[in-house]
mmCIF file of C-alpha atoms in Angstrom:
data_model
loop_
_atom_site.group_PDB
_atom_site.id
_atom_site.type_symbol
_atom_site.label_atom_id
_atom_site.label_comp_id
_atom_site.label_asym_id
_atom_site.label_seq_id
_atom_site.Cartn_x
_atom_site.Cartn_y
_atom_site.Cartn_z
ATOM 1 C CA MET A 1 -22.147 224.755 148.463
ATOM 2 C CA LEU A 2 -23.635 224.544 144.986
ATOM 3 C CA ASN A 3 -25.936 221.552 145.214
ATOM 4 C CA ASP A 4 -28.550 222.381 142.655
ATOM 5 C CA PHE A 5 -26.683 221.817 139.354
ATOM 6 C CA ARG A 6 -29.872 222.450 137.456
ATOM 7 C CA SER A 7 -29.349 226.152 138.303
ATOM 8 C CA ILE A 8 -26.071 226.317 136.510
ATOM 9 C CA PRO A 9 -26.358 228.050 133.177
ATOM 10 C CA SER A 10 -25.012 226.046 130.256
ATOM 11 C CA PHE A 11 -21.492 227.285 129.246
ATOM 12 C CA ASN A 12 -18.768 226.390 126.804
ATOM 13 C CA VAL A 13 -15.094 226.116 127.220
ATOM 14 C CA LEU A 14 -12.116 226.654 124.873
ATOM 15 C CA ILE A 15 -9.026 224.456 125.179
ATOM 16 C CA THR A 16 -6.092 225.754 123.239
ATOM 17 C CA SER A 17 -3.241 223.874 121.597
ATOM 18 C CA ILE A 18 -5.076 220.592 121.950
ATOM 19 C CA SER A 19 -2.677 218.672 119.696
ATOM 20 C CA LYS A 20 -3.042 215.034 120.964
ATOM 21 C CA LYS A 21 -4.052 215.903 124.578
ATOM 22 C CA VAL A 22 -7.006 213.549 124.569
ATOM 23 C CA PRO A 23 -6.809 212.663 128.347
ATOM 24 C CA LEU A 24 -7.078 216.399 129.138
ATOM 25 C CA ILE A 25 -10.084 216.799 126.907
ATOM 26 C CA LYS A 26 -11.780 213.759 128.500
ATOM 27 C CA SER A 27 -11.044 215.199 131.954
ATOM 28 C CA VAL A 28 -12.720 218.451 131.042
ATOM 29 C CA ARG A 29 -15.716 216.519 129.756
ATOM 30 C CA ARG A 30 -16.027 214.614 133.098
ATOM 31 C CA ALA A 31 -15.896 217.984 134.910
ATOM 32 C CA PHE A 32 -18.778 219.115 132.658
ATOM 33 C CA ALA A 33 -20.733 216.010 133.550
ATOM 34 C CA ARG A 34 -20.223 216.533 137.300
ATOM 35 C CA LEU A 35 -21.599 220.095 136.916
ATOM 36 C CA GLY A 36 -24.516 218.970 134.809
ATOM 37 C CA ASN A 37 -23.303 221.269 132.108
ATOM 38 C CA ASN A 38 -24.539 220.545 128.635
ATOM 39 C CA GLY A 39 -22.194 222.996 127.024
ATOM 40 C CA LYS A 40 -19.612 222.372 124.323
ATOM 41 C CA ILE A 41 -15.930 221.835 124.363
ATOM 42 C CA TYR A 42 -14.207 223.945 121.756
ATOM 43 C CA GLY A 43 -10.744 222.880 120.825
ATOM 44 C CA ALA A 44 -8.176 225.098 119.141
ATOM 45 C CA ASP A 45 -4.874 224.446 117.373
ATOM 46 C CA VAL A 46 -2.946 226.012 114.458
ATOM 47 C CA SER A 47 -3.993 223.080 112.279
ATOM 48 C CA ALA A 48 -7.091 220.873 112.121
ATOM 49 C CA ASP A 49 -4.804 218.003 111.307
ATOM 50 C CA CYS A 50 -4.401 216.973 114.959
ATOM 51 C CA VAL A 51 -5.659 214.056 117.030
ATOM 52 C CA GLY A 52 -7.577 216.289 119.446
ATOM 53 C CA TYR A 53 -9.806 217.500 116.619
ATOM 54 C CA PHE A 54 -11.817 214.227 116.810
ATOM 55 C CA PHE A 55 -12.447 214.468 120.526
ATOM 56 C CA VAL A 56 -13.947 218.032 120.897
ATOM 57 C CA ASP A 57 -17.414 219.271 119.966
ATOM 58 C CA SER A 58 -16.197 222.102 117.777
ATOM 59 C CA PHE A 59 -12.831 223.133 116.466
ATOM 60 C CA TRP A 60 -11.159 226.498 115.737
ATOM 61 C CA VAL A 61 -8.140 226.714 113.550
ATOM 62 C CA MET A 62 -6.498 229.265 115.751
ATOM 63 C CA PRO A 63 -3.952 231.667 114.233
ATOM 64 C CA LYS A 64 -0.333 231.618 115.493
ATOM 65 C CA LEU A 65 0.194 233.900 118.461
ATOM 66 C CA SER A 66 2.449 236.079 116.385
ATOM 67 C CA SER A 67 -0.539 237.157 114.277
ATOM 68 C CA LEU A 68 -3.257 236.805 116.964
ATOM 69 C CA ALA A 69 -4.788 239.783 118.747
ATOM 70 C CA VAL A 70 -6.539 239.460 122.076
ATOM 71 C CA GLU A 71 -9.645 241.019 120.435
ATOM 72 C CA ASP A 72 -9.752 238.089 118.038
ATOM 73 C CA VAL A 73 -9.954 235.543 120.840
ATOM 74 C CA ILE A 74 -12.531 237.659 122.733
ATOM 75 C CA ARG A 75 -14.663 237.936 119.639
ATOM 76 C CA PHE A 76 -14.516 234.133 119.052
ATOM 77 C CA CYS A 77 -15.418 233.410 122.725
ATOM 78 C CA SER A 78 -18.288 235.924 122.759
ATOM 79 C CA LYS A 79 -19.704 234.577 119.517
ATOM 80 C CA ASN A 80 -19.610 231.007 120.897
ATOM 81 C CA SER A 81 -20.670 231.646 124.510
ATOM 82 C CA ILE A 82 -17.348 230.549 125.876
ATOM 83 C CA LEU A 83 -17.000 231.194 129.572
ATOM 84 C CA SER A 84 -13.574 229.622 130.301
ATOM 85 C CA ILE A 85 -10.310 229.175 128.501
ATOM 86 C CA ILE A 86 -7.706 226.469 129.330
ATOM 87 C CA PRO A 87 -4.288 227.119 127.755
ATOM 88 C CA THR A 88 -2.151 223.896 127.655
ATOM 89 C CA ARG A 89 1.169 224.832 126.040
ATOM 90 C CA ASP A 90 4.053 226.681 127.637
ATOM 91 C CA GLY A 91 4.501 228.938 124.638
ATOM 92 C CA GLU A 92 1.027 230.478 124.984
ATOM 93 C CA LEU A 93 0.820 230.960 128.755
ATOM 94 C CA ALA A 94 2.424 234.449 128.626
ATOM 95 C CA PHE A 95 -0.084 235.577 126.014
ATOM 96 C CA PHE A 96 -3.107 234.493 128.032
ATOM 97 C CA ALA A 97 -1.562 235.749 131.283
ATOM 98 C CA MET A 98 -0.863 239.168 129.715
ATOM 99 C CA HIS A 99 -4.485 239.582 128.763
ATOM 100 C CA LYS A 100 -6.010 237.775 131.714
ATOM 101 C CA ASN A 101 -7.701 240.866 133.112
ATOM 102 C CA THR A 102 -9.004 241.964 129.745
ATOM 103 C CA PHE A 103 -10.603 238.518 129.223
ATOM 104 C CA GLU A 104 -12.246 238.816 132.741
ATOM 105 C CA GLN A 105 -13.655 242.221 131.793
ATOM 106 C CA HIS A 106 -15.557 240.441 129.090
ATOM 107 C CA GLY A 107 -16.795 237.670 131.322
ATOM 108 C CA ILE A 108 -14.133 235.114 130.134
ATOM 109 C CA PHE A 109 -12.020 233.401 132.740
ATOM 110 C CA VAL A 110 -8.618 231.914 131.876
ATOM 111 C CA MET A 111 -6.899 229.044 133.845
ATOM 112 C CA VAL A 112 -3.518 230.822 134.028
ATOM 113 C CA SER A 113 -1.387 232.547 136.634
ATOM 114 C CA ASP A 114 -0.539 236.210 136.412
ATOM 115 C CA LEU A 115 2.044 237.216 133.865
ATOM 116 C CA GLU A 116 4.924 237.834 136.314
ATOM 117 C CA ASP A 117 4.448 234.448 137.858
ATOM 118 C CA VAL A 118 4.158 232.701 134.519
ATOM 119 C CA VAL A 119 7.365 234.283 133.351
ATOM 120 C CA VAL A 120 9.174 233.105 136.506
ATOM 121 C CA CYS A 121 8.119 229.506 135.853
ATOM 122 C CA LEU A 122 9.098 229.623 132.122
ATOM 123 C CA ASP A 123 12.563 230.927 132.918
ATOM 124 C CA LYS A 124 14.537 228.239 134.794
ATOM 125 C CA PHE A 125 17.230 230.653 135.963
ATOM 126 C CA ILE A 126 14.766 233.311 137.142
ATOM 127 C CA PHE A 127 12.825 230.555 138.788
ATOM 128 C CA TYR A 128 15.888 229.476 140.757
ATOM 129 C CA GLN A 129 16.505 233.147 141.825
ATOM 130 C CA LYS A 130 12.872 233.549 142.816
ATOM 131 C CA CYS A 131 12.946 230.406 144.962
ATOM 132 C CA VAL A 132 16.118 231.483 146.655
ATOM 133 C CA ALA A 133 14.534 234.868 147.466
ATOM 134 C CA LEU A 134 11.522 233.037 148.893
ATOM 135 C CA GLY A 135 13.614 230.540 150.872
ATOM 136 C CA LEU A 136 12.390 227.551 148.747
ATOM 137 C CA PRO A 137 14.814 224.613 148.201
ATOM 138 C CA ALA A 138 15.502 225.044 144.455
ATOM 139 C CA ILE A 139 18.370 223.132 142.854
ATOM 140 C CA LEU A 140 21.494 225.298 142.288
ATOM 141 C CA THR A 141 21.384 226.799 138.819
ATOM 142 C CA SER A 142 24.033 228.851 136.997
ATOM 143 C CA PHE A 143 25.064 230.198 133.583
ATOM 144 C CA ASP A 144 28.709 229.498 134.580
ATOM 145 C CA LEU A 145 29.687 225.865 134.863
ATOM 146 C CA GLU A 146 32.834 226.778 136.713
ATOM 147 C CA LYS A 147 30.842 228.193 139.606
ATOM 148 C CA LEU A 148 29.346 224.770 140.291
ATOM 149 C CA SER A 149 31.148 222.290 142.482
ATOM 150 C CA SER A 150 30.028 218.811 141.457
ATOM 151 C CA ASN A 151 31.388 215.574 140.038
ATOM 152 C CA LEU A 152 28.579 215.382 137.460
ATOM 153 C CA TYR A 153 26.297 217.893 135.844
ATOM 154 C CA VAL A 154 23.015 218.506 134.138
ATOM 155 C CA VAL A 155 22.799 220.863 131.113
ATOM 156 C CA LYS A 156 19.519 222.097 129.757
ATOM 157 C CA GLU A 157 17.838 224.912 127.931
ATOM 158 C CA ARG A 158 16.978 227.930 130.098
ATOM 159 C CA PHE A 159 13.530 228.226 128.440
ATOM 160 C CA GLY A 160 11.034 225.679 127.326
ATOM 161 C CA ALA A 161 10.334 222.031 128.203
ATOM 162 C CA GLY A 162 12.840 220.714 130.745
ATOM 163 C CA ALA A 163 13.578 217.524 128.732
ATOM 164 C CA LYS A 164 14.324 219.320 125.480
ATOM 165 C CA GLN A 165 17.922 218.476 124.500
ATOM 166 C CA ILE A 166 18.811 217.856 128.140
ATOM 167 C CA GLY A 167 22.187 216.417 129.116
ATOM 168 C CA ILE A 168 22.203 214.369 132.328
ATOM 169 C CA LYS A 169 25.001 212.946 134.472
ATOM 170 C CA LEU A 170 27.762 214.562 132.381
ATOM 171 C CA SER A 171 31.413 215.117 133.229
ATOM 172 C CA LEU A 172 32.726 218.746 133.345
ATOM 173 C CA GLN A 173 34.152 218.424 129.791
ATOM 174 C CA ASP A 174 31.043 216.716 128.407
ATOM 175 C CA ALA A 175 28.826 219.338 129.976
ATOM 176 C CA LYS A 176 30.821 222.048 128.194
ATOM 177 C CA VAL A 177 30.564 220.291 124.868
ATOM 178 C CA HIS A 178 26.817 219.612 125.278
ATOM 179 C CA SER A 179 26.112 223.302 126.054
ATOM 180 C CA LEU A 180 27.495 224.344 122.645
ATOM 181 C CA ASN A 181 24.410 222.700 121.027
ATOM 182 C CA LEU A 182 21.932 224.699 123.136
ATOM 183 C CA VAL A 183 20.546 228.156 122.567
ATOM 184 C CA ALA A 184 20.564 229.367 126.129
ATOM 185 C CA PRO A 185 22.216 226.655 128.356
ATOM 186 C CA ILE A 186 22.094 226.578 132.089
ATOM 187 C CA PHE A 187 23.957 224.253 134.391
ATOM 188 C CA GLN A 188 22.918 222.340 137.489
ATOM 189 C CA PRO A 189 24.702 219.791 139.612
ATOM 190 C CA PHE A 190 23.623 216.182 139.034
ATOM 191 C CA ILE A 191 21.932 214.887 142.132
ATOM 192 C CA GLU A 192 21.464 211.203 142.768
ATOM 193 C CA GLY A 193 18.092 210.431 144.164
ATOM 194 C CA GLU A 194 14.376 209.824 143.427
ATOM 195 C CA GLU A 195 12.449 212.198 141.133
ATOM 196 C CA TYR A 196 8.770 213.066 141.682
ATOM 197 C CA SER A 197 6.012 215.103 140.066
ATOM 198 C CA ILE A 198 3.673 216.979 142.341
ATOM 199 C CA ASP A 199 0.268 218.289 141.030
ATOM 200 C CA VAL A 200 -1.276 221.177 142.887
ATOM 201 C CA PHE A 201 -4.266 223.431 142.535
ATOM 202 C CA VAL A 202 -4.545 226.960 143.831
ATOM 203 C CA GLY A 203 -7.839 228.895 143.957
ATOM 204 C CA LYS A 204 -8.506 232.576 143.363
ATOM 205 C CA ASN A 205 -7.985 233.233 147.122
ATOM 206 C CA GLY A 206 -4.329 232.197 146.783
ATOM 207 C CA LYS A 207 -4.787 229.113 148.835
ATOM 208 C CA ALA A 208 -3.805 225.628 147.611
ATOM 209 C CA LYS A 209 -6.642 223.080 147.647
ATOM 210 C CA GLY A 210 -4.285 220.110 147.814
ATOM 211 C CA ALA A 211 -1.489 218.253 146.087
ATOM 212 C CA VAL A 212 -0.835 214.786 144.727
ATOM 213 C CA VAL A 213 2.681 213.290 144.484
ATOM 214 C CA ARG A 214 3.468 211.026 141.568
ATOM 215 C CA LYS A 215 6.453 208.692 140.998
ATOM 216 C CA ARG A 216 7.564 208.725 137.443
ATOM 217 C CA ASP A 217 8.142 205.019 136.758
ATOM 218 C CA LEU A 218 8.827 205.298 133.056
ATOM 219 C CA VAL A 219 9.739 208.532 131.316
ATOM 220 C CA ILE A 220 9.958 208.763 127.491
ATOM 221 C CA ASN A 221 10.926 212.032 125.771
ATOM 222 C CA GLY A 222 10.386 213.882 129.049
ATOM 223 C CA GLU A 223 6.861 212.626 129.579
ATOM 224 C CA SER A 224 5.710 210.123 132.157
ATOM 225 C CA GLN A 225 4.356 206.971 130.429
ATOM 226 C CA ILE A 226 3.905 204.922 133.622
ATOM 227 C CA THR A 227 3.154 206.913 136.766
ATOM 228 C CA THR A 228 2.203 205.835 140.297
ATOM 229 C CA VAL A 229 0.710 207.904 143.114
ATOM 230 C CA PHE A 230 3.180 208.101 146.019
ATOM 231 C CA LYS A 231 1.863 209.142 149.443
ATOM 232 C CA HIS A 232 4.326 211.664 150.884
ATOM 233 C CA ASP A 233 2.849 214.099 153.480
ATOM 234 C CA LEU A 234 5.894 216.396 153.502
ATOM 235 C CA LEU A 235 6.028 216.810 149.679
ATOM 236 C CA GLU A 236 2.270 217.389 149.572
ATOM 237 C CA GLN A 237 2.292 220.050 152.255
ATOM 238 C CA SER A 238 5.497 221.644 150.841
ATOM 239 C CA ALA A 239 4.170 221.837 147.266
ATOM 240 C CA CYS A 240 1.085 223.706 148.556
ATOM 241 C CA LYS A 241 3.248 226.214 150.358
ATOM 242 C CA TRP A 242 5.561 226.587 147.293
ATOM 243 C CA ALA A 243 2.648 227.224 144.952
ATOM 244 C CA GLU A 244 1.192 229.835 147.297
ATOM 245 C CA ALA A 245 4.556 231.529 147.676
ATOM 246 C CA LEU A 246 4.997 231.661 143.895
ATOM 247 C CA ASN A 247 1.450 233.138 143.439
ATOM 248 C CA ILE A 248 0.348 230.265 141.172
ATOM 249 C CA TYR A 249 -3.209 230.200 140.108
ATOM 250 C CA GLY A 250 -5.010 227.089 138.832
ATOM 251 C CA HIS A 251 -3.138 223.848 138.159
ATOM 252 C CA ALA A 252 0.664 223.501 138.349
ATOM 253 C CA VAL A 253 3.212 220.736 138.389
ATOM 254 C CA PHE A 254 6.420 220.683 140.382
ATOM 255 C CA GLN A 255 9.337 218.459 139.551
ATOM 256 C CA VAL A 256 11.547 217.608 142.496
ATOM 257 C CA ILE A 257 14.388 215.279 143.543
ATOM 258 C CA ILE A 258 14.810 213.823 146.975
ATOM 259 C CA ASP A 259 18.534 213.056 147.388
ATOM 260 C CA ASN A 260 20.083 210.188 149.294
ATOM 261 C CA ASN A 261 20.120 212.362 152.430
ATOM 262 C CA ASN A 262 16.376 213.006 152.154
ATOM 263 C CA LYS A 263 16.917 216.608 151.150
ATOM 264 C CA ILE A 264 14.360 218.117 148.711
ATOM 265 C CA HIS A 265 15.435 219.860 145.626
ATOM 266 C CA ILE A 266 12.956 221.711 143.460
ATOM 267 C CA ILE A 267 13.881 221.315 139.760
ATOM 268 C CA GLU A 268 11.123 223.374 138.075
ATOM 269 C CA CYS A 269 7.484 224.297 138.073
ATOM 270 C CA ASN A 270 5.170 224.065 135.090
ATOM 271 C CA SER A 271 2.246 226.488 135.681
ATOM 272 C CA ARG A 272 -0.229 224.479 133.662
ATOM 273 C CA PHE A 273 -1.906 221.040 133.551
ATOM 274 C CA GLY A 274 0.760 218.368 132.769
ATOM 275 C CA GLY A 275 0.798 215.434 130.470
ATOM 276 C CA ALA A 276 0.227 212.885 133.301
ATOM 277 C CA SER A 277 -1.790 215.202 135.577
ATOM 278 C CA SER A 278 -4.995 213.338 134.830
ATOM 279 C CA LEU A 279 -3.887 210.700 137.372
ATOM 280 C CA SER A 280 -4.091 213.422 140.073
ATOM 281 C CA LEU A 281 -7.631 214.180 139.034
ATOM 282 C CA GLU A 282 -8.493 210.545 139.535
ATOM 283 C CA MET A 283 -6.966 210.955 143.057
ATOM 284 C CA GLY A 284 -9.486 213.724 143.893
ATOM 285 C CA LEU A 285 -7.538 216.854 142.789
ATOM 286 C CA ASP A 286 -10.567 218.286 140.896
ATOM 287 C CA SER A 287 -8.693 221.098 139.092
ATOM 288 C CA PHE A 288 -11.047 221.580 136.171
ATOM 289 C CA TYR A 289 -14.219 221.184 138.275
ATOM 290 C CA TRP A 290 -12.879 223.720 140.753
ATOM 291 C CA PHE A 291 -11.799 226.088 137.942
ATOM 292 C CA PHE A 292 -15.272 226.011 136.411
ATOM 293 C CA LEU A 293 -16.907 226.655 139.738
ATOM 294 C CA GLU A 294 -14.787 229.768 140.185
ATOM 295 C CA SER A 295 -15.517 230.828 136.685
ATOM 296 C CA LEU A 296 -19.229 230.708 137.673
ATOM 297 C CA GLY A 297 -18.553 232.853 140.640
ATOM 298 C CA VAL A 298 -18.781 230.096 143.201
ATOM 299 C CA SER A 299 -16.432 230.091 146.237
ATOM 300 C CA LEU A 300 -14.475 226.986 146.803
ATOM 301 C CA ASP A 301 -14.535 227.259 150.555
ATOM 302 C CA ASN A 302 -16.940 224.357 150.851
ATOM 303 C CA TYR A 303 -15.390 222.179 148.243
ATOM 304 C CA LYS A 304 -12.773 220.165 150.017
ATOM 305 C CA PHE A 305 -9.999 218.089 148.538
ATOM 306 C CA ILE A 306 -10.802 214.511 149.547
ATOM 307 C CA PRO A 307 -7.929 212.296 148.247
ATOM 308 C CA SER A 308 -8.662 208.789 147.112
ATOM 309 C CA LYS A 309 -7.652 206.160 149.675
ATOM 310 C CA GLN A 310 -6.798 203.827 146.844
ATOM 311 C CA VAL A 311 -3.335 204.311 145.420
ATOM 312 C CA LYS A 312 -3.529 204.509 141.573
ATOM 313 C CA LYS A 313 -1.202 203.869 138.684
ATOM 314 C CA GLN A 314 -1.505 205.503 135.253
ATOM 315 C CA VAL A 315 -0.279 203.837 132.047
ATOM 316 C CA ARG A 316 -0.311 206.071 128.984
ATOM 317 C CA TYR A 317 -0.606 204.220 125.643
ATOM 318 C CA ALA A 318 -1.765 204.675 122.098
ATOM 319 C CA GLU A 319 -5.365 203.715 121.299
ATOM 320 C CA ASP A 320 -7.149 203.552 117.985
ATOM 321 C CA LEU A 321 -10.343 205.566 117.246
ATOM 322 C CA ILE A 322 -12.422 204.068 114.403
ATOM 323 C CA LEU A 323 -14.839 206.439 112.666
ATOM 324 C CA ASP A 324 -17.593 205.886 110.213
ATOM 325 C CA ASP A 325 -16.891 207.227 106.722
ATOM 326 C CA HIS A 326 -19.293 210.158 107.143
ATOM 327 C CA CYS A 327 -17.343 211.357 110.158
ATOM 328 C CA VAL A 328 -14.033 211.596 108.293
#
């Protein structure tokens, strides 16, 4: 176990697409403090006109991926002694996964799964097929509404955020009409039950360190605004097995429904840190801390997941930051 933190060389981290992800930035800073790391947090976004700009140590106006070469990122990281990269947006995961090995060859470690596994999680239909092949309890998903036998339906985009233009609890006819407004619609049966988010972390050895189940008490625009930890041994153990089967690396979030017959249905998996995942860090799921240790070449074998015995609730809210004039 790495006890002498004074022996850790100072290193910097790059968080991309920081937007307004202030809780994530603060969580990374706390991981820095635990390591005794005096390095800098670099934030990146396509525009400096974002909230996260004011919470990082240095900012990079990062070009759009369509005009960005991996050499550009490597050059920036090498110039600024950046050891680790944390992508935070679905749309950039494939880019960083594609070049993950190239980054590592330059001593830069990215918190992202391999490309094949990222693609599976980004494509809801392929994700369903993969789960079926692995024997995982994914919710039935189809391109053809007529192939589903249900009283009510869910219609959503095949790619992108799950809540984007989603139609829930729709009749057959309403589902057909709703799908006309989507680019690549997929259909699922509407299942009555309780919905949960499950955060999980998987290390380089392919083994999950642990999982935390969260009950989404209040959801606005697809994001949890009020979230409570929910102790559920079966979901915790299952999520660890699912993540290992799907070859996830780093942090991931599963969305599931438990129906009225206590049957589990996996809705999707986001292979990145989620909007309300900071609650799971407070519960002891030290994703950033563990990621930094592995970036430094430290094995996680002696770093156990010790969940908090205190059940916690997270309330996400707007907060003002007042700056002196010279900081503006």
